[in-house]
Amino acid sequence: MSAKVLIVGGGILGSMHAFHAVQSGHTVVQLEREADARGASVRNFGLVWVSGRATGADLELSLRARELWERVAESVPGTGFRPNGSLTVVTDPAELAVLEQVCARSDAGLRGFELLDAEGVREHNPAVRGDVLAGMLCRQDAAVEPRLVPRAIRAELEKSGRYEFHAGVEIAAVDDVPSGVLLRDSTGKTWSADQAIVCTGAWHNGVAAPWLRDVETVPVRRVRLHMMQTESLGETLTTSVADADSLRYYPGFDVPALSVMPAQEPSARQWGMQLLMVQRNNGGLTIGDTHMYDEPFGFDVEERPYELLARKAERVLGHRIPRIERRWTGVYSQLAPGVGDSVSGAVGQGIYYHREVVPDVRLVTGPGGRGMTHSPAIAEQTFKAAGLL
Ligand SMILES: Cc1cc2nc3c(=O)[nH]c(=O)nc-3n(C[C@H](O)[C@H](O)[C@H](O)COP(=O)(O)OP(=O)(O)OC[C@H]3O[C@@H](n4cnc5c(N)ncnc54)[C@H](O)[C@@H]3O)c2cc1C
């Protein structure tokens, strides 16, 4: 049965839901309060990151998403999808022990892991010329161009004749109606459909606020990250690159050797820092990141984490990074710690937040630092739950 679906939010979750709906034969009206997507989806690394996902539902969802990303890219080459893989590099034997245990796990094959010595790292990614002891290759990791993805998806959907995008429309409320759904925007105009999917990201104080506060524990929190982008590297970084601090942040690396890894440098710990580097299609490097949890977040961008990140990147590359041409921060919405356990089994499986907040209106948010990765698989799960497949 073909339905009319309203999608609120022009980020990656909104866009992937729109894509999935149109592909499944539905008619879509997508509403974005800004002129274009402006949240986490265009501020991220564009990593489709299987390597660090937790064993079980999280890994399964990321593998499904990885498959779906490849399919989306067949119809939308403008996403910039490339299966470039990643290298997590280490400099210390205790860090190497973590990689060895991760590579010995039964799901290492599913993730496409391979342990490389220093020479193997350089052979695989000649731009990595720093003081590296070893590296773990993940063949399943991939990358997209985050700033281009929402627009590229929309351009493809417009060809269907069953898709409309309205920028500058802020949904403020959901009206009570006997059947179907009626959303009201900030000018009072109403938008009707059979079903609605609300993907408003980290805007927890907006239209989603009453739904997030009417549960026992607020299910999501916000996290702020620092990011930068350099001019062209002048050579190819054949894979995305992570440093050993990333082993501390991703649940997929939770092996016994993690507890005996040397303590994180105090300055890196203060900023919740790990090094991730992705080469953009124009040759520049996106470099990050930090993790800040205490609100209110500063309105300004602190310089110190950038100095630390640049130093870390230069240690791995073995040379100066090109001039930094952009800096920004981004905020994502993440399922609050502990909430995941209580909702496993529900849609979202404790990985993101999905709730039918009023009949036929679903709020989908909180995928945290994995939302770009999981987005196509999250959209698939929503449509299954809504009976729209
Ligand atoms: C710096 C950074 C790096 C990251 N790196 C990665 C990565 O490499 N890989 C990965 O998998 N994940 C990554 N993530 C996480 C990922 O970016 C997010 O999980 C994902 O983008 C969330 O998408 P979203 O569509 O829910 O939110 P958003 O992108 O924030 O989109 C929400 C949209 O809704 C709009 N909106 C809000 N309220 C309304 C309203 N009332 N009416 C209409 N429109 C509204 C907003 O303007 C916004 O455009 C990163 C996040 C950040 C911040």
Tab-separated table of C-alpha atoms and ligand atoms in Angstrom:
chain	number	residue	atom	x	y	z
A	1	MET	CA	0.000	0.000	0.000
A	2	SER	CA	1.358	3.401	-0.978
A	3	ALA	CA	1.269	6.054	1.766
A	4	LYS	CA	2.018	9.740	2.122
A	5	VAL	CA	4.874	10.208	4.592
A	6	LEU	CA	5.970	13.476	6.197
A	7	ILE	CA	9.608	13.577	7.234
A	8	VAL	CA	10.798	16.282	9.602
A	9	GLY	CA	14.525	17.073	9.390
A	10	GLY	CA	16.871	17.307	6.427
A	11	GLY	CA	19.882	15.556	8.029
A	12	ILE	CA	21.080	12.065	7.212
A	13	LEU	CA	18.311	10.300	9.171
A	14	GLY	CA	15.607	12.388	7.481
A	15	SER	CA	17.244	11.935	4.069
A	16	MET	CA	17.700	8.169	4.396
A	17	HIS	CA	14.096	7.790	5.551
A	18	ALA	CA	13.003	9.837	2.530
A	19	PHE	CA	15.143	7.687	0.239
A	20	HIS	CA	13.789	4.461	1.669
A	21	ALA	CA	10.180	5.679	1.468
A	22	VAL	CA	10.406	6.771	-2.166
A	23	GLN	CA	12.216	3.538	-3.114
A	24	SER	CA	9.364	1.603	-1.456
A	25	GLY	CA	6.741	3.406	-3.577
A	26	HIS	CA	5.542	5.979	-1.031
A	27	THR	CA	5.076	9.729	-1.521
A	28	VAL	CA	7.282	11.926	0.658
A	29	VAL	CA	7.196	15.511	1.863
A	30	GLN	CA	10.407	16.400	3.729
A	31	LEU	CA	10.572	19.535	5.888
A	32	GLU	CA	13.742	21.252	7.111
A	33	ARG	CA	13.730	24.355	9.258
A	34	GLU	CA	17.013	25.716	7.825
A	35	ALA	CA	17.841	26.460	4.180
A	36	ASP	CA	19.554	23.059	4.054
A	37	ALA	CA	20.775	20.364	6.460
A	38	ARG	CA	22.890	22.116	9.076
A	39	GLY	CA	23.335	19.702	11.969
A	40	ALA	CA	25.633	16.762	12.720
A	41	SER	CA	25.069	15.192	9.301
A	42	VAL	CA	27.046	17.808	7.408
A	43	ARG	CA	29.624	18.317	10.174
A	44	ASN	CA	30.821	14.740	10.525
A	45	PHE	CA	33.756	12.754	9.094
A	46	GLY	CA	31.587	10.821	6.663
A	47	LEU	CA	32.883	7.573	8.113
A	48	VAL	CA	30.853	4.463	7.488
A	49	TRP	CA	32.581	2.861	10.451
A	50	VAL	CA	32.089	-0.848	11.046
A	51	SER	CA	35.371	-1.457	12.870
A	52	GLY	CA	34.461	-0.103	16.302
A	53	ARG	CA	30.868	-1.320	16.563
A	54	ALA	CA	29.999	-3.517	19.548
A	55	THR	CA	29.703	-7.235	18.899
A	56	GLY	CA	26.041	-8.244	18.411
A	57	ALA	CA	23.153	-6.006	17.310
A	58	ASP	CA	25.366	-2.924	16.806
A	59	LEU	CA	27.754	-4.788	14.495
A	60	GLU	CA	24.884	-6.463	12.642
A	61	LEU	CA	23.192	-3.111	12.062
A	62	SER	CA	26.427	-1.563	10.805
A	63	LEU	CA	27.052	-4.451	8.395
A	64	ARG	CA	23.521	-4.131	7.039
A	65	ALA	CA	24.030	-0.362	6.769
A	66	ARG	CA	27.350	-0.852	4.962
A	67	GLU	CA	25.560	-3.033	2.400
A	68	LEU	CA	22.739	-0.487	2.026
A	69	TRP	CA	25.170	2.445	1.670
A	70	GLU	CA	26.700	0.670	-1.301
A	71	ARG	CA	23.220	0.290	-2.842
A	72	VAL	CA	22.297	3.919	-2.149
A	73	ALA	CA	25.560	4.988	-3.806
A	74	GLU	CA	24.677	3.024	-6.951
A	75	SER	CA	21.646	5.305	-7.459
A	76	VAL	CA	23.265	8.376	-5.877
A	77	PRO	CA	26.956	8.521	-6.844
A	78	GLY	CA	27.035	12.106	-5.510
A	79	THR	CA	27.280	10.665	-1.972
A	80	GLY	CA	30.984	10.108	-2.696
A	81	PHE	CA	30.821	6.603	-1.198
A	82	ARG	CA	34.131	4.761	-1.418
A	83	PRO	CA	35.134	1.463	0.245
A	84	ASN	CA	38.544	2.827	1.267
A	85	GLY	CA	38.880	0.917	4.564
A	86	SER	CA	40.616	2.199	7.673
A	87	LEU	CA	43.836	1.753	9.599
A	88	THR	CA	43.967	2.001	13.388
A	89	VAL	CA	47.624	2.600	14.202
A	90	VAL	CA	49.445	1.997	17.500
A	91	THR	CA	52.844	2.988	18.875
A	92	ASP	CA	53.097	0.932	22.070
A	93	PRO	CA	53.215	-2.866	22.709
A	94	ALA	CA	50.284	-2.607	25.178
A	95	GLU	CA	48.162	-0.986	22.460
A	96	LEU	CA	49.257	-3.663	20.012
A	97	ALA	CA	48.010	-6.296	22.486
A	98	VAL	CA	44.517	-4.781	22.172
A	99	LEU	CA	44.662	-5.042	18.371
A	100	GLU	CA	45.869	-8.661	18.635
A	101	GLN	CA	42.929	-9.612	20.862
A	102	VAL	CA	40.446	-7.769	18.655
A	103	CYS	CA	41.823	-9.530	15.557
A	104	ALA	CA	41.618	-12.926	17.317
A	105	ARG	CA	37.880	-12.543	18.038
A	106	SER	CA	35.411	-14.654	16.087
A	107	ASP	CA	33.809	-11.597	14.391
A	108	ALA	CA	37.139	-10.229	13.076
A	109	GLY	CA	36.467	-11.784	9.669
A	110	LEU	CA	33.054	-10.099	9.418
A	111	ARG	CA	34.730	-6.741	10.029
A	112	GLY	CA	37.508	-7.476	7.520
A	113	PHE	CA	40.274	-7.033	10.129
A	114	GLU	CA	43.917	-7.723	9.354
A	115	LEU	CA	46.884	-6.969	11.603
A	116	LEU	CA	49.800	-5.252	9.829
A	117	ASP	CA	53.353	-4.619	11.081
A	118	ALA	CA	54.969	-1.200	10.592
A	119	GLU	CA	56.137	-2.128	7.103
A	120	GLY	CA	52.668	-3.430	6.190
A	121	VAL	CA	51.106	-0.148	7.363
A	122	ARG	CA	53.447	1.873	5.130
A	123	GLU	CA	52.883	-0.421	2.169
A	124	HIS	CA	49.135	-0.143	2.551
A	125	ASN	CA	49.063	3.594	3.214
A	126	PRO	CA	52.342	5.240	2.127
A	127	ALA	CA	51.204	8.632	3.501
A	128	VAL	CA	51.507	7.209	7.047
A	129	ARG	CA	55.235	7.725	7.691
A	130	GLY	CA	55.212	8.434	11.426
A	131	ASP	CA	56.567	6.368	14.257
A	132	VAL	CA	54.049	3.513	14.065
A	133	LEU	CA	54.539	0.062	15.623
A	134	ALA	CA	51.627	-1.705	13.901
A	135	GLY	CA	48.161	-1.146	12.500
A	136	MET	CA	44.825	-2.864	12.101
A	137	LEU	CA	43.272	-2.722	8.674
A	138	CYS	CA	39.471	-2.793	8.517
A	139	ARG	CA	38.353	-3.556	4.972
A	140	GLN	CA	34.658	-2.982	5.787
A	141	ASP	CA	35.092	0.684	6.716
A	142	ALA	CA	34.138	3.193	4.051
A	143	ALA	CA	33.641	6.932	3.625
A	144	VAL	CA	31.192	9.383	2.063
A	145	GLU	CA	31.201	13.168	1.535
A	146	PRO	CA	28.956	14.397	4.372
A	147	ARG	CA	28.464	17.942	3.059
A	148	LEU	CA	27.163	16.575	-0.247
A	149	VAL	CA	25.041	13.609	0.828
A	150	PRO	CA	21.678	15.237	1.769
A	151	ARG	CA	21.615	17.374	-1.384
A	152	ALA	CA	22.673	14.455	-3.609
A	153	ILE	CA	19.925	12.231	-2.185
A	154	ARG	CA	17.319	14.965	-2.666
A	155	ALA	CA	18.346	15.550	-6.292
A	156	GLU	CA	17.828	11.839	-6.989
A	157	LEU	CA	14.471	11.710	-5.175
A	158	GLU	CA	13.142	14.706	-7.095
A	159	LYS	CA	13.320	12.615	-10.288
A	160	SER	CA	10.659	10.264	-8.873
A	161	GLY	CA	7.782	12.773	-9.038
A	162	ARG	CA	6.793	11.524	-5.555
A	163	TYR	CA	9.045	13.745	-3.478
A	164	GLU	CA	8.985	17.351	-2.269
A	165	PHE	CA	11.507	19.156	-0.067
A	166	HIS	CA	10.527	22.334	1.766
A	167	ALA	CA	13.327	24.362	3.362
A	168	GLY	CA	12.684	26.961	6.051
A	169	VAL	CA	9.771	25.037	7.593
A	170	GLU	CA	10.034	24.487	11.337
A	171	ILE	CA	7.570	21.993	12.756
A	172	ALA	CA	6.333	23.200	16.125
A	173	ALA	CA	3.542	20.799	17.133
A	174	VAL	CA	1.500	17.742	16.284
A	175	ASP	CA	-2.284	18.278	16.225
A	176	ASP	CA	-4.687	15.715	17.638
A	177	VAL	CA	-6.652	14.234	14.705
A	178	PRO	CA	-8.877	11.122	14.504
A	179	SER	CA	-6.865	9.513	11.688
A	180	GLY	CA	-3.612	10.179	9.859
A	181	VAL	CA	-1.300	12.930	11.105
A	182	LEU	CA	-1.371	16.713	11.071
A	183	LEU	CA	1.810	18.665	11.831
A	184	ARG	CA	1.757	22.405	12.516
A	185	ASP	CA	4.720	24.625	11.615
A	186	SER	CA	5.877	27.778	13.390
A	187	THR	CA	3.759	29.984	11.083
A	188	GLY	CA	0.608	27.984	11.907
A	189	LYS	CA	0.450	26.224	8.532
A	190	THR	CA	-0.542	22.549	8.730
A	191	TRP	CA	0.928	19.570	6.886
A	192	SER	CA	-1.064	16.334	6.619
A	193	ALA	CA	-0.009	12.767	5.822
A	194	ASP	CA	-0.697	9.121	6.657
A	195	GLN	CA	2.451	8.824	8.783
A	196	ALA	CA	5.224	11.107	10.024
A	197	ILE	CA	8.833	10.448	10.958
A	198	VAL	CA	10.529	13.098	13.067
A	199	CYS	CA	14.343	13.167	12.673
A	200	THR	CA	15.253	16.423	14.383
A	201	GLY	CA	18.690	15.310	15.612
A	202	ALA	CA	20.086	17.048	18.685
A	203	TRP	CA	17.290	19.677	18.845
A	204	HIS	CA	16.030	18.167	22.107
A	205	ASN	CA	14.295	21.421	23.100
A	206	GLY	CA	12.207	21.704	19.964
A	207	VAL	CA	9.139	19.788	18.811
A	208	ALA	CA	10.555	16.604	20.359
A	209	ALA	CA	10.907	18.099	23.868
A	210	PRO	CA	7.547	16.926	25.299
A	211	TRP	CA	8.131	13.373	24.015
A	212	LEU	CA	11.638	13.186	25.449
A	213	ARG	CA	10.504	14.447	28.879
A	214	ASP	CA	7.404	12.299	29.342
A	215	VAL	CA	9.463	9.166	29.987
A	216	GLU	CA	11.016	8.165	33.305
A	217	THR	CA	14.592	9.053	32.370
A	218	VAL	CA	15.399	11.490	29.553
A	219	PRO	CA	16.607	8.921	27.017
A	220	VAL	CA	19.102	11.053	25.099
A	221	ARG	CA	21.991	13.396	25.807
A	222	ARG	CA	24.009	15.743	23.615
A	223	VAL	CA	27.718	15.515	22.842
A	224	ARG	CA	29.893	18.282	21.350
A	225	LEU	CA	32.903	17.588	19.115
A	226	HIS	CA	35.730	19.725	17.635
A	227	MET	CA	36.630	19.245	13.979
A	228	MET	CA	38.904	20.806	11.363
A	229	GLN	CA	39.739	20.498	7.715
A	230	THR	CA	43.074	21.103	5.996
A	231	GLU	CA	44.069	22.128	2.509
A	232	SER	CA	44.998	19.277	0.164
A	233	LEU	CA	47.508	16.785	1.551
A	234	GLY	CA	49.169	16.643	-1.858
A	235	GLU	CA	49.166	12.849	-1.824
A	236	THR	CA	46.613	10.100	-1.270
A	237	LEU	CA	45.725	8.882	2.180
A	238	THR	CA	44.600	5.484	0.926
A	239	THR	CA	42.550	4.634	4.040
A	240	SER	CA	40.940	6.599	6.832
A	241	VAL	CA	43.229	6.596	9.889
A	242	ALA	CA	42.567	6.319	13.636
A	243	ASP	CA	45.040	6.369	16.532
A	244	ALA	CA	45.182	4.185	19.648
A	245	ASP	CA	42.966	6.586	21.628
A	246	SER	CA	40.078	5.467	19.397
A	247	LEU	CA	40.400	2.040	21.056
A	248	ARG	CA	39.156	3.708	24.261
A	249	TYR	CA	36.003	5.166	22.665
A	250	TYR	CA	34.543	2.444	20.464
A	251	PRO	CA	32.767	-0.465	22.180
A	252	GLY	CA	34.044	-2.900	19.536
A	253	PHE	CA	37.509	-2.765	21.122
A	254	ASP	CA	36.440	-3.783	24.613
A	255	VAL	CA	38.846	-6.723	25.088
A	256	PRO	CA	40.782	-7.675	28.288
A	257	ALA	CA	44.006	-5.982	27.074
A	258	LEU	CA	42.192	-2.611	26.992
A	259	SER	CA	42.327	-2.401	30.799
A	260	VAL	CA	46.155	-2.562	30.810
A	261	MET	CA	46.688	-0.019	28.060
A	262	PRO	CA	48.770	2.968	29.247
A	263	ALA	CA	46.653	5.837	30.627
A	264	GLN	CA	45.576	8.435	28.090
A	265	GLU	CA	47.674	11.658	28.041
A	266	PRO	CA	45.954	14.024	30.546
A	267	SER	CA	45.361	16.762	27.935
A	268	ALA	CA	43.806	14.280	25.496
A	269	ARG	CA	41.710	12.855	28.347
A	270	GLN	CA	40.512	16.321	29.346
A	271	TRP	CA	39.026	16.817	25.871
A	272	GLY	CA	37.842	13.217	25.400
A	273	MET	CA	40.100	13.084	22.372
A	274	GLN	CA	40.828	10.497	19.724
A	275	LEU	CA	42.469	11.050	16.357
A	276	LEU	CA	40.452	10.294	13.230
A	277	MET	CA	41.558	11.431	9.772
A	278	VAL	CA	39.604	11.122	6.553
A	279	GLN	CA	40.705	12.439	3.196
A	280	ARG	CA	38.040	14.420	1.364
A	281	ASN	CA	37.521	14.112	-2.360
A	282	ASN	CA	39.364	17.421	-2.868
A	283	GLY	CA	42.480	16.041	-1.111
A	284	GLY	CA	42.003	17.898	2.209
A	285	LEU	CA	41.956	16.053	5.530
A	286	THR	CA	39.051	16.129	7.957
A	287	ILE	CA	40.661	15.755	11.387
A	288	GLY	CA	38.996	15.341	14.787
A	289	ASP	CA	37.705	14.817	17.382
A	290	THR	CA	36.840	15.574	21.035
A	291	HIS	CA	33.869	14.639	23.244
A	292	MET	CA	32.255	17.110	25.640
A	293	TYR	CA	29.171	16.200	27.649
A	294	ASP	CA	28.613	19.060	30.115
A	295	GLU	CA	26.024	21.598	29.032
A	296	PRO	CA	25.708	24.456	28.367
A	297	PHE	CA	28.316	24.065	25.603
A	298	GLY	CA	30.512	27.070	24.853
A	299	PHE	CA	29.397	29.260	21.947
A	300	ASP	CA	33.013	29.753	20.915
A	301	VAL	CA	35.547	27.284	19.566
A	302	GLU	CA	38.522	26.576	21.863
A	303	GLU	CA	42.002	26.540	20.267
A	304	ARG	CA	43.758	24.031	22.582
A	305	PRO	CA	42.158	20.827	21.230
A	306	TYR	CA	43.117	21.857	17.694
A	307	GLU	CA	46.774	22.176	18.681
A	308	LEU	CA	46.665	18.732	20.308
A	309	LEU	CA	44.884	17.117	17.368
A	310	ALA	CA	47.327	18.650	14.876
A	311	ARG	CA	50.259	17.313	16.903
A	312	LYS	CA	48.716	13.832	17.030
A	313	ALA	CA	48.064	13.855	13.264
A	314	GLU	CA	51.627	14.967	12.544
A	315	ARG	CA	53.015	12.181	14.758
A	316	VAL	CA	51.114	9.580	12.726
A	317	LEU	CA	51.836	11.097	9.301
A	318	GLY	CA	55.490	11.831	10.151
A	319	HIS	CA	55.276	15.342	8.684
A	320	ARG	CA	53.460	18.695	9.067
A	321	ILE	CA	49.789	18.701	8.189
A	322	PRO	CA	48.717	21.189	5.481
A	323	ARG	CA	47.284	24.591	6.507
A	324	ILE	CA	43.966	24.334	8.339
A	325	GLU	CA	41.270	26.011	6.277
A	326	ARG	CA	38.131	25.335	8.351
A	327	ARG	CA	37.254	24.658	11.992
A	328	TRP	CA	33.866	23.874	13.416
A	329	THR	CA	32.133	22.062	16.225
A	330	GLY	CA	29.225	19.670	15.926
A	331	VAL	CA	26.679	18.295	18.373
A	332	TYR	CA	25.040	14.918	18.134
A	333	SER	CA	22.216	13.267	20.008
A	334	GLN	CA	23.125	10.013	21.739
A	335	LEU	CA	21.108	7.434	23.628
A	336	ALA	CA	21.977	8.183	27.273
A	337	PRO	CA	24.250	5.672	29.032
A	338	GLY	CA	22.217	2.890	30.606
A	339	VAL	CA	19.129	3.562	28.487
A	340	GLY	CA	20.393	1.212	25.801
A	341	ASP	CA	20.180	-1.792	28.127
A	342	SER	CA	16.591	-1.085	29.137
A	343	VAL	CA	15.308	-0.773	25.580
A	344	SER	CA	17.168	-3.639	23.886
A	345	GLY	CA	14.639	-5.728	22.029
A	346	ALA	CA	12.618	-2.618	21.108
A	347	VAL	CA	13.072	-0.959	17.706
A	348	GLY	CA	16.494	0.642	17.943
A	349	GLN	CA	17.842	-2.294	19.972
A	350	GLY	CA	19.460	0.062	22.471
A	351	ILE	CA	21.525	1.581	19.648
A	352	TYR	CA	19.332	4.616	18.875
A	353	TYR	CA	15.993	6.027	20.025
A	354	HIS	CA	12.809	5.064	18.170
A	355	ARG	CA	9.367	5.637	19.601
A	356	GLU	CA	5.872	6.013	18.196
A	357	VAL	CA	5.177	9.183	20.165
A	358	VAL	CA	1.568	9.583	19.015
A	359	PRO	CA	-0.245	7.218	16.663
A	360	ASP	CA	1.545	7.163	13.278
A	361	VAL	CA	4.186	9.707	14.369
A	362	ARG	CA	7.635	8.281	15.119
A	363	LEU	CA	10.588	10.069	16.679
A	364	VAL	CA	13.919	8.629	15.492
A	365	THR	CA	17.096	10.107	16.984
A	366	GLY	CA	20.017	9.427	19.321
A	367	PRO	CA	22.319	7.262	17.171
A	368	GLY	CA	25.317	9.154	18.624
A	369	GLY	CA	28.614	9.014	16.784
A	370	ARG	CA	27.407	6.252	14.492
A	371	GLY	CA	24.391	7.925	12.887
A	372	MET	CA	26.005	8.471	9.498
A	373	THR	CA	27.039	4.817	9.430
A	374	HIS	CA	23.768	3.300	10.582
A	375	SER	CA	21.364	5.696	8.819
A	376	PRO	CA	20.222	3.489	5.896
A	377	ALA	CA	19.664	0.504	8.193
A	378	ILE	CA	17.825	2.663	10.756
A	379	ALA	CA	15.496	3.870	7.976
A	380	GLU	CA	14.838	0.264	6.966
A	381	GLN	CA	13.956	-0.653	10.569
A	382	THR	CA	11.580	2.323	10.875
A	383	PHE	CA	9.648	1.329	7.773
A	384	LYS	CA	9.390	-2.274	8.968
A	385	ALA	CA	8.078	-1.066	12.343
A	386	ALA	CA	5.599	1.285	10.676
A	387	GLY	CA	4.299	-1.487	8.413
A	388	LEU	CA	5.302	0.530	5.360
A	389	LEU	CA	7.541	-2.033	3.635
B	1	LIG	C1	31.534	16.202	14.529
B	1	LIG	C2	30.781	14.920	14.321
B	1	LIG	C3	31.417	13.845	13.692
B	1	LIG	C4	30.702	12.658	13.458
B	1	LIG	N1	31.280	11.670	12.710
B	1	LIG	C5	30.537	10.602	12.332
B	1	LIG	C6	31.052	9.658	11.404
B	1	LIG	O1	32.109	9.850	10.838
B	1	LIG	N2	30.325	8.528	11.162
B	1	LIG	C7	29.103	8.320	11.744
B	1	LIG	O2	28.528	7.257	11.521
B	1	LIG	N3	28.542	9.259	12.542
B	1	LIG	C8	29.218	10.395	12.831
B	1	LIG	N4	28.668	11.354	13.629
B	1	LIG	C9	27.278	11.179	14.080
B	1	LIG	C10	26.293	11.585	12.979
B	1	LIG	O3	26.728	12.736	12.318
B	1	LIG	C11	24.899	11.795	13.581
B	1	LIG	O4	24.521	10.681	14.345
B	1	LIG	C12	23.879	12.013	12.477
B	1	LIG	O5	24.323	12.988	11.567
B	1	LIG	C13	22.515	12.394	13.060
B	1	LIG	O6	21.682	12.692	11.979
B	1	LIG	P1	20.261	13.361	12.197
B	1	LIG	O7	19.639	13.454	10.846
B	1	LIG	O8	19.543	12.652	13.286
B	1	LIG	O9	20.586	14.813	12.806
B	1	LIG	P2	20.997	16.181	12.129
B	1	LIG	O10	22.030	16.028	11.095
B	1	LIG	O11	21.318	17.117	13.225
B	1	LIG	O12	19.691	16.662	11.370
B	1	LIG	C14	18.554	17.136	12.022
B	1	LIG	C15	17.939	18.196	11.109
B	1	LIG	O13	16.641	18.502	11.611
B	1	LIG	C16	16.412	19.884	11.456
B	1	LIG	N5	15.377	20.263	12.422
B	1	LIG	C17	15.460	20.274	13.779
B	1	LIG	N6	14.277	20.619	14.324
B	1	LIG	C18	13.410	20.818	13.299
B	1	LIG	C19	12.034	21.184	13.238
B	1	LIG	N7	11.326	21.395	14.345
B	1	LIG	N8	11.436	21.285	12.018
B	1	LIG	C20	12.158	21.071	10.878
B	1	LIG	N9	13.473	20.723	10.885
B	1	LIG	C21	14.096	20.591	12.076
B	1	LIG	C22	17.784	20.513	11.737
B	1	LIG	O14	17.898	21.802	11.193
B	1	LIG	C23	18.732	19.496	11.095
B	1	LIG	O15	19.065	19.847	9.745
B	1	LIG	C24	29.358	12.535	13.912
B	1	LIG	C25	28.752	13.601	14.559
B	1	LIG	C26	29.432	14.792	14.748
B	1	LIG	C27	28.757	15.951	15.429
